[in-house]
PDB file of C-alpha atoms in Angstrom:
ATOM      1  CA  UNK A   1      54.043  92.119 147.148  1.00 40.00           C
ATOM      2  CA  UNK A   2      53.420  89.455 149.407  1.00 42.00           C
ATOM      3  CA  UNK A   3      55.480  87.356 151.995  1.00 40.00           C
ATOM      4  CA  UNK A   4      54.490  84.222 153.277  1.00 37.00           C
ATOM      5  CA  UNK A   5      57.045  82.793 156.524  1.00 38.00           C
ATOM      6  CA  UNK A   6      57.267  78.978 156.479  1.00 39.00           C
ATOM      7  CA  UNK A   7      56.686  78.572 159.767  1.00 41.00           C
ATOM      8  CA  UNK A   8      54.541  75.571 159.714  1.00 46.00           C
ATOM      9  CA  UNK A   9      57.696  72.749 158.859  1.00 53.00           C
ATOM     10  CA  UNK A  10      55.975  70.140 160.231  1.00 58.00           C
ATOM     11  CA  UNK A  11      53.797  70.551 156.963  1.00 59.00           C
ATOM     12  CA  UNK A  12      57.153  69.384 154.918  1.00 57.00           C
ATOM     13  CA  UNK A  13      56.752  65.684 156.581  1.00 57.00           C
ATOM     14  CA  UNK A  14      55.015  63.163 154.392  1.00 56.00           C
ATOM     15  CA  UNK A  15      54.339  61.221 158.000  1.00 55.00           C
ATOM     16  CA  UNK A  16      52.629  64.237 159.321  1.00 58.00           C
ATOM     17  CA  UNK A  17      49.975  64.922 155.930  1.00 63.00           C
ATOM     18  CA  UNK A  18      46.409  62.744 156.312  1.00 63.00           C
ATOM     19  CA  UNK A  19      44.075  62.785 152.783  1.00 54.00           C
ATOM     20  CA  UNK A  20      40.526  63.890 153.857  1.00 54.00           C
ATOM     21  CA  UNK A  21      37.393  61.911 151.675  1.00 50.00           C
ATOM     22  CA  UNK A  22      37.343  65.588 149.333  1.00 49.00           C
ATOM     23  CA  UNK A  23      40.754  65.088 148.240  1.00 51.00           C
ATOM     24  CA  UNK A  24      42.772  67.923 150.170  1.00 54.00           C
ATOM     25  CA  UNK A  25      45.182  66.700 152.253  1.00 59.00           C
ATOM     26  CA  UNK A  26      45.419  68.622 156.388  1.00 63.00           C
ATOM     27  CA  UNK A  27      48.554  68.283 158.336  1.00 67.00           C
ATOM     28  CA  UNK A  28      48.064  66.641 161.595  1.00 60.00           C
ATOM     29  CA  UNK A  29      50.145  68.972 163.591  1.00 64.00           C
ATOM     30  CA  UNK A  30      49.011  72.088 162.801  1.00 62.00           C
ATOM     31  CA  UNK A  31      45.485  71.420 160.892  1.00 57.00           C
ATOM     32  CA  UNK A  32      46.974  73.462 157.782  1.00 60.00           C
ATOM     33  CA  UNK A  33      44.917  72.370 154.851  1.00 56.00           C
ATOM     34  CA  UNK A  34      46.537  71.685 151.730  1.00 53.00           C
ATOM     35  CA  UNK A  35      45.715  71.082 147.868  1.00 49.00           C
ATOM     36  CA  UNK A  36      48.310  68.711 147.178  1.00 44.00           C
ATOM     37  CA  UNK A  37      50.984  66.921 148.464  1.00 43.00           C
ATOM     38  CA  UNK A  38      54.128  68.920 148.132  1.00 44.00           C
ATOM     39  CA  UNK A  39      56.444  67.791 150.827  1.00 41.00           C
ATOM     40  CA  UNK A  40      60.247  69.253 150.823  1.00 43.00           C
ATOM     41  CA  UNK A  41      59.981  71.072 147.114  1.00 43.00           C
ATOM     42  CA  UNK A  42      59.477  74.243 148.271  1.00 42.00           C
ATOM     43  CA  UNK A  43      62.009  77.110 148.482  1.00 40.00           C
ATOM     44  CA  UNK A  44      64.829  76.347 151.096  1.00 45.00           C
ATOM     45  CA  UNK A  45      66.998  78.486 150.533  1.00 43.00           C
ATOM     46  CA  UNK A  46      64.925  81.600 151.584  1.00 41.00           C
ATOM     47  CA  UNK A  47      63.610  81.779 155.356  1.00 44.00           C
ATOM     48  CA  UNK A  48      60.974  84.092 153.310  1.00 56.00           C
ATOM     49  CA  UNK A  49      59.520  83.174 149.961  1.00 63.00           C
ATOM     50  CA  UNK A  50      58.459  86.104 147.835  1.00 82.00           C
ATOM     51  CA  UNK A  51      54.816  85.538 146.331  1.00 89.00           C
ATOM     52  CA  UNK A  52      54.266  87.421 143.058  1.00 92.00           C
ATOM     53  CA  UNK A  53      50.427  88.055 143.000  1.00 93.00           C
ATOM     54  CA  UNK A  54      50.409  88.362 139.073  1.00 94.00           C
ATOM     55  CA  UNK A  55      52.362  84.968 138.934  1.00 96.00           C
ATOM     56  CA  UNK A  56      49.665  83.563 141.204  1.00 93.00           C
ATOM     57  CA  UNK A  57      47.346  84.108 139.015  1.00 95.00           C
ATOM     58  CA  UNK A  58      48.960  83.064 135.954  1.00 95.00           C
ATOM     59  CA  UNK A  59      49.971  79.765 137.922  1.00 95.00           C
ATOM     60  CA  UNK A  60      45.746  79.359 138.381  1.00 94.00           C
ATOM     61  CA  UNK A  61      44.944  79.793 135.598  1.00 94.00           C
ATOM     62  CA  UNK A  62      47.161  76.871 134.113  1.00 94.00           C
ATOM     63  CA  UNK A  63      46.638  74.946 137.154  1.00 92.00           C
ATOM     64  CA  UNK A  64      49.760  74.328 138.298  1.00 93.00           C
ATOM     65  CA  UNK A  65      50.538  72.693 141.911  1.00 91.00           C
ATOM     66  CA  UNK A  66      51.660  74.853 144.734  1.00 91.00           C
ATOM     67  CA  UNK A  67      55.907  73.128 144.773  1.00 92.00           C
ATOM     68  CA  UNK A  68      56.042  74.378 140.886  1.00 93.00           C
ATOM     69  CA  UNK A  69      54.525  77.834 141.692  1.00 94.00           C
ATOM     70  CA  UNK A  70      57.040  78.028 144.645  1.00 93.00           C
ATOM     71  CA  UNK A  71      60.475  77.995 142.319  1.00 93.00           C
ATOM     72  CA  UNK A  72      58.756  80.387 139.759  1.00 95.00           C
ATOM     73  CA  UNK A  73      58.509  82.741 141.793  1.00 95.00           C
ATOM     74  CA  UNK A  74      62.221  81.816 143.194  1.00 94.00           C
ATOM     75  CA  UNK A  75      63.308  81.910 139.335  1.00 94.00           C
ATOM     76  CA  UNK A  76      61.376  85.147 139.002  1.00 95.00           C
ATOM     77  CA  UNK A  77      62.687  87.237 141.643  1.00 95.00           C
ATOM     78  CA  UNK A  78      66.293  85.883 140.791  1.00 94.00           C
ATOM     79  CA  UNK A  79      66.090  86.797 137.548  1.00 94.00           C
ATOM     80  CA  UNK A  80      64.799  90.561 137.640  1.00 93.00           C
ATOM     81  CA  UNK A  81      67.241  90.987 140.570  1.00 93.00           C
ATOM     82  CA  UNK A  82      70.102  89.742 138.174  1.00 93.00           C
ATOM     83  CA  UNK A  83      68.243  91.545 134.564  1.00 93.00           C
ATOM     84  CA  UNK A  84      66.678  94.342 136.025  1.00 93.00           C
ATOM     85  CA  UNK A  85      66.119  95.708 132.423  1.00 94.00           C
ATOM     86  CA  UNK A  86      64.099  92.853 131.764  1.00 94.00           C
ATOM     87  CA  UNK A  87      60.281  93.170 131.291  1.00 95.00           C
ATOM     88  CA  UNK A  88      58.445  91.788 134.053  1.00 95.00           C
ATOM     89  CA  UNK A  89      55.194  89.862 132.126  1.00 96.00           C
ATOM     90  CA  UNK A  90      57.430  88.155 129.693  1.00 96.00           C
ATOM     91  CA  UNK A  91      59.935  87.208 132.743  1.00 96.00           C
ATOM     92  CA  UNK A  92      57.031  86.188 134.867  1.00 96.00           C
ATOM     93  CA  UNK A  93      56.028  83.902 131.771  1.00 96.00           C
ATOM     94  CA  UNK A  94      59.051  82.645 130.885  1.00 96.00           C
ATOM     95  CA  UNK A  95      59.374  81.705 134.927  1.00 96.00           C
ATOM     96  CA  UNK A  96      56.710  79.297 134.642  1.00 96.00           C
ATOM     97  CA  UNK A  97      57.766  77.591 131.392  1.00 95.00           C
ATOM     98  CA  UNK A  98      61.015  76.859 133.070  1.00 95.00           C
ATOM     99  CA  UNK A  99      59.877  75.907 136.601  1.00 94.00           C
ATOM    100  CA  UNK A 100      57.403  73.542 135.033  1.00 94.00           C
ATOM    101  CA  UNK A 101      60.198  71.912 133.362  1.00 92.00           C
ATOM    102  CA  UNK A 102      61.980  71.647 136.293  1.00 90.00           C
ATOM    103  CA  UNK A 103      59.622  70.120 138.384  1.00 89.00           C
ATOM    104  CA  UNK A 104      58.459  67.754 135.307  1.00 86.00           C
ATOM    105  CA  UNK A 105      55.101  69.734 134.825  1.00 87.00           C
ATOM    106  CA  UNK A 106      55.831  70.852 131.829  1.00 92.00           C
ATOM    107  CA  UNK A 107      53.196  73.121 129.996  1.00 93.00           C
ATOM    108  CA  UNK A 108      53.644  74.369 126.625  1.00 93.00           C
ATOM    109  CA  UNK A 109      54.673  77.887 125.667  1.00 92.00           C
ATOM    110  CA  UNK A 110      51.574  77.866 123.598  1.00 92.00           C
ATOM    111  CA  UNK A 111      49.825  77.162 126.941  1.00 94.00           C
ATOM    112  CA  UNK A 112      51.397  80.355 128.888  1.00 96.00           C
ATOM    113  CA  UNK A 113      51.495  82.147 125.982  1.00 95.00           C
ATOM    114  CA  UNK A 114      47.049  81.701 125.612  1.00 94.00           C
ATOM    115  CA  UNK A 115      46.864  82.894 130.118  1.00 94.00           C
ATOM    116  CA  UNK A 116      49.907  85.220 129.851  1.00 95.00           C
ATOM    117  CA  UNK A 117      49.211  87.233 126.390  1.00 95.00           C
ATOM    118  CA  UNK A 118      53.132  87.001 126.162  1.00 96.00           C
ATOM    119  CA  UNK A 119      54.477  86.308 122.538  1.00 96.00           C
ATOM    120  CA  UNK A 120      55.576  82.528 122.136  1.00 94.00           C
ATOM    121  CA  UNK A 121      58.937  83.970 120.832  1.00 95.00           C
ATOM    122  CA  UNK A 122      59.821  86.050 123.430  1.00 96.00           C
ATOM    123  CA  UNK A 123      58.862  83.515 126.083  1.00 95.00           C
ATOM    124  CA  UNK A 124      61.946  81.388 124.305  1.00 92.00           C
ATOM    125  CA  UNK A 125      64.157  84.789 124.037  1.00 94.00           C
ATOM    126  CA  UNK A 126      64.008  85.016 128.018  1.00 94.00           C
ATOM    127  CA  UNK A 127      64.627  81.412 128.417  1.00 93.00           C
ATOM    128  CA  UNK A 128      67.970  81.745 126.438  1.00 92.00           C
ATOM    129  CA  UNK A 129      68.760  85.157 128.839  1.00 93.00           C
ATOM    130  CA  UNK A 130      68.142  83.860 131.926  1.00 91.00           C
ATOM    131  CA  UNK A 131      68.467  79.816 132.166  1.00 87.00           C
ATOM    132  CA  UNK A 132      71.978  78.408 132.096  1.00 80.00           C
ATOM    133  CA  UNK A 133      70.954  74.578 132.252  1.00 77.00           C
ATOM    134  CA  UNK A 134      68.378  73.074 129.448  1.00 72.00           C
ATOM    135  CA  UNK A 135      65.771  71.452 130.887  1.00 76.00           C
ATOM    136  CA  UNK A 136      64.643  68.713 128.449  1.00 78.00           C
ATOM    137  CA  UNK A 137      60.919  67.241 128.617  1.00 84.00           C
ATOM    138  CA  UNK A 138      59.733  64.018 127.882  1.00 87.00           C
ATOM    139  CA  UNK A 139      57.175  62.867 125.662  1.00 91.00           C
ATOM    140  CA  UNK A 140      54.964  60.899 128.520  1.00 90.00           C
ATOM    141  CA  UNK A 141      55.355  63.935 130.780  1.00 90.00           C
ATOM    142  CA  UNK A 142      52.151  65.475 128.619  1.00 93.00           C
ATOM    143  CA  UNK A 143      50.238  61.858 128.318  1.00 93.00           C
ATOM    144  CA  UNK A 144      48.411  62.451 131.703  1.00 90.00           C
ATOM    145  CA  UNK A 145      46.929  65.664 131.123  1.00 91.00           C
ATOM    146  CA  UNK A 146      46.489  65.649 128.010  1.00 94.00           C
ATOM    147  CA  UNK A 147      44.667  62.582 128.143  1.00 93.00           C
ATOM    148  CA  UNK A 148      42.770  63.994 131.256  1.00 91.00           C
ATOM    149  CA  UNK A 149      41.775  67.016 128.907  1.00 91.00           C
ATOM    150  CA  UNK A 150      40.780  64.316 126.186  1.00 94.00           C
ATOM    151  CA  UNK A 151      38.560  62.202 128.741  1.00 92.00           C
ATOM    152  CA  UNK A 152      40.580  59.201 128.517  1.00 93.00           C
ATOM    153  CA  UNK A 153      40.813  56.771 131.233  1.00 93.00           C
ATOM    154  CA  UNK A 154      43.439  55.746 133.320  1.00 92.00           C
ATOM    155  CA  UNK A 155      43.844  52.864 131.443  1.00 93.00           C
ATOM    156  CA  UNK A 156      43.894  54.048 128.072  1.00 94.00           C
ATOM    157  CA  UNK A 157      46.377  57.029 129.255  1.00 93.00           C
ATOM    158  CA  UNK A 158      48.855  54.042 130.694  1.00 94.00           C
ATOM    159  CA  UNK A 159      48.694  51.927 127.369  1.00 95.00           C
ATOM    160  CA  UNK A 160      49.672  55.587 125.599  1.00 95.00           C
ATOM    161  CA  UNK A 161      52.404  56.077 127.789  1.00 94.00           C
ATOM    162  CA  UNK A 162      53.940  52.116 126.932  1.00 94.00           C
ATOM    163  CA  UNK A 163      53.636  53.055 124.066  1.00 93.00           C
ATOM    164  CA  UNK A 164      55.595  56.463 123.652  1.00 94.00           C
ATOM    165  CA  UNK A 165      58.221  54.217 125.870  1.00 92.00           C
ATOM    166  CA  UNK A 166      58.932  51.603 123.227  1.00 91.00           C
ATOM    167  CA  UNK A 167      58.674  54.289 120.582  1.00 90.00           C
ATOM    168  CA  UNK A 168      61.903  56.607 121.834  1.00 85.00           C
ATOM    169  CA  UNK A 169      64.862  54.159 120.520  1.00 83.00           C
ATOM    170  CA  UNK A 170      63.925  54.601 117.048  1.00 85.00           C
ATOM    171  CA  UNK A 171      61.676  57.768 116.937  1.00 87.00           C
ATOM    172  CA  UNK A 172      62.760  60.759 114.577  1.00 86.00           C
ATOM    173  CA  UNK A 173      60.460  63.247 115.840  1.00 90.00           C
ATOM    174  CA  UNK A 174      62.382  65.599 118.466  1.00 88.00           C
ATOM    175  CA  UNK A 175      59.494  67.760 119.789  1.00 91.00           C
ATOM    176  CA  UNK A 176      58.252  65.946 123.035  1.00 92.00           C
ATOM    177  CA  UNK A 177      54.772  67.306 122.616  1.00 94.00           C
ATOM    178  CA  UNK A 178      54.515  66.447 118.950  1.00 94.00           C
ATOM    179  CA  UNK A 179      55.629  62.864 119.770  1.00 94.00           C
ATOM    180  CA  UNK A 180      53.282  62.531 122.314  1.00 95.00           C
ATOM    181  CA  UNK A 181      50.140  64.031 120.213  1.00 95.00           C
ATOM    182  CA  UNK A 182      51.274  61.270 117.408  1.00 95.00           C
ATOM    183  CA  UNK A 183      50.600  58.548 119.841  1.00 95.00           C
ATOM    184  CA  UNK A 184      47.351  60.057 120.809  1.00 95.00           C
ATOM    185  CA  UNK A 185      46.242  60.061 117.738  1.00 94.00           C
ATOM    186  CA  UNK A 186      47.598  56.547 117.098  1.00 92.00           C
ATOM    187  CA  UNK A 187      45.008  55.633 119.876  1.00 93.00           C
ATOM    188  CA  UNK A 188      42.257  57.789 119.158  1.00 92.00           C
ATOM    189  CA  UNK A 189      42.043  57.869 115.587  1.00 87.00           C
ATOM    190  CA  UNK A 190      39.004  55.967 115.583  1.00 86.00           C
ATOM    191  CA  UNK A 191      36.703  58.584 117.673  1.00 87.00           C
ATOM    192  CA  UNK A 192      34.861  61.799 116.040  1.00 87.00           C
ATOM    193  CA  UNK A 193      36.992  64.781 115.237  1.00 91.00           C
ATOM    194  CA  UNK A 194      39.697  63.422 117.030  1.00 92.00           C
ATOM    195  CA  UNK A 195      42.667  65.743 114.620  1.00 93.00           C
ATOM    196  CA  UNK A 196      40.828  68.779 116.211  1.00 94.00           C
ATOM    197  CA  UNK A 197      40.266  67.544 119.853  1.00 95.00           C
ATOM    198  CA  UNK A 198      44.003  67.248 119.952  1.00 95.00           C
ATOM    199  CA  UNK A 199      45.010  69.840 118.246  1.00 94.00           C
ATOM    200  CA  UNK A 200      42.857  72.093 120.798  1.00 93.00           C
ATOM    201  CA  UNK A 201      44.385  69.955 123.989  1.00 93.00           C
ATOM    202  CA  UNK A 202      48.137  69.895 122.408  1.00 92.00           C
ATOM    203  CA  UNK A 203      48.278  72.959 120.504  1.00 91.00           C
ATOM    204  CA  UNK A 204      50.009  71.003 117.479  1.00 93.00           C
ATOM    205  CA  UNK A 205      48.089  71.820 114.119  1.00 93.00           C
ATOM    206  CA  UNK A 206      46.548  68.784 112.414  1.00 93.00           C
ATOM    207  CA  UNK A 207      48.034  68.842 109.005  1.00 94.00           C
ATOM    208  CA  UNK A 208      51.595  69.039 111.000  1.00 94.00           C
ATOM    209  CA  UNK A 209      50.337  65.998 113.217  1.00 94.00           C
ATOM    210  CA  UNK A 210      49.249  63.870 110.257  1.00 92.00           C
ATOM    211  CA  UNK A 211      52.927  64.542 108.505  1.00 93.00           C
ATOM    212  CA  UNK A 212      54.737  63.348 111.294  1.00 93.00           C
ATOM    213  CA  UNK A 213      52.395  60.587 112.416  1.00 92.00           C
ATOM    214  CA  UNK A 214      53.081  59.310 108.446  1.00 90.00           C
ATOM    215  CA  UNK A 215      56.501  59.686 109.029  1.00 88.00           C
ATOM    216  CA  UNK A 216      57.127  58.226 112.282  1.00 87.00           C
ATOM    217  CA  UNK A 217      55.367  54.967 111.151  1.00 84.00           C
ATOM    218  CA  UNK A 218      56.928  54.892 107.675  1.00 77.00           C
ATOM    219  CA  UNK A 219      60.346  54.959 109.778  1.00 54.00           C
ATOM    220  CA  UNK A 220      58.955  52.409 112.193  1.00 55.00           C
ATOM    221  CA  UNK A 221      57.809  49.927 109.094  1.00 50.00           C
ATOM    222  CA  UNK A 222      61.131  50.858 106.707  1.00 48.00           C
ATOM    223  CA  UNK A 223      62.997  49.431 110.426  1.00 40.00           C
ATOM    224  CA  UNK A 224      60.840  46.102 110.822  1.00 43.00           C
ATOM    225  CA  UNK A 225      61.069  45.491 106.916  1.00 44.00           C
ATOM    226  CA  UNK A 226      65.396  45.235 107.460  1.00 38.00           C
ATOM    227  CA  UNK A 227      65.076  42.519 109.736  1.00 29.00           C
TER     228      UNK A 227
END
């Protein structure tokens, strides 16, 4: 197990963090180089923050940014100090499907589940054990990399996420990654094998994304068709 000491605050200071031409960004004080911004989300309530090398590598493998890998390990050393019982690969996963949440970087379980090797089911067991508060996700918080994944532009990714805005008033669909695969495909429906390119990026299989993208836009016409 490793320990890393924040000793270098001045790194937490937005004011003290220059962006070098390769895209890492150094702190001016100390030269500490960085791969991403991450200014005041780390751990604070720890002088010491536990680093789970497992964790790490899970973390890599779904590229997540350093702040989110920060609270799963602070979620994952909570929890197996509070459910020792508890066993520690499905913990670890089920860490960084809530921590993702919480910093609104979600990934799917399906996601963790494909670097992890932990069962989708018992990712969502753990959650119920050891999360109090329901973290909710948002369709548009997938549109970016999913639409990264799918080679969109920025452009195209920003009409998407307009989109997925006017839809939630009158949307039935209640799984935020289903809703936001429907309006993927609403935009891409046009381009070769574009059912499997987002069923690979989204994990959402294509005969269940072609029911609901029929039945959120029979709801959406039945609603224009009343007034």
């Amino acid at each position: 197990m490793e320990i890393y000491k924040r000793e270098n605050i001045c790194c937490d200071n937005e004011k003290n963090i220059l962006e070098t031409t390769d895209g890492s960004f150094v702190c001016v004080n100390c030269a500490k180089v960085q791969d991403m911004v991450c200014f005041g989300n780390l751990v604070n309530s720890y002088n010491d923050v536990k680093i789970d090398p497992i964790l790490s590598e899970f973390c890599h493998r779904l590229q997540i940014d350093t702040c989110t890998q920060s609270r799963a390990n602070e979620i994952y050393f909570t929890a197996i100090t509070s459910f020792p019982s508890l066993r520690k690969l499905i913990l670890k996963s089920t860490a960084i499907y809530i921590a993702s949440k919480k910093n609104s970087e979600p990934r799917t379980m399906k996601e963790i589940s494909s670097a992890t090797g932990v069962d989708i089911k018992q990712i969502g067991e753990y959650e119920r054990i050891i999360c109090k508060d329901y973290y909710p996700t948002n369709s548009n918080d997938y549109v970016n990399r999913f639409g990264v994944k799918l080679k969109l532009t920025y452009k195209e990714i920003r009409i998407i996420e307009q989109e997925i805005l006017k839809s939630l008033k009158c949307t039935q669909i209640q799984n935020p990654v289903l809703h936001c695969a429907i309006y993927l495909y609403k935009f891409m429906h046009e381009s070769p094998n574009c059912l499997i390119r987002i069923q690979e990026t989204t994990g959402i299989p294509t005969s269940t994304l072609k029911n609901a993208y029929k039945k959120e836009f029979r709801v959406k016409s039945n609603l224009t068709n009343q007034f």
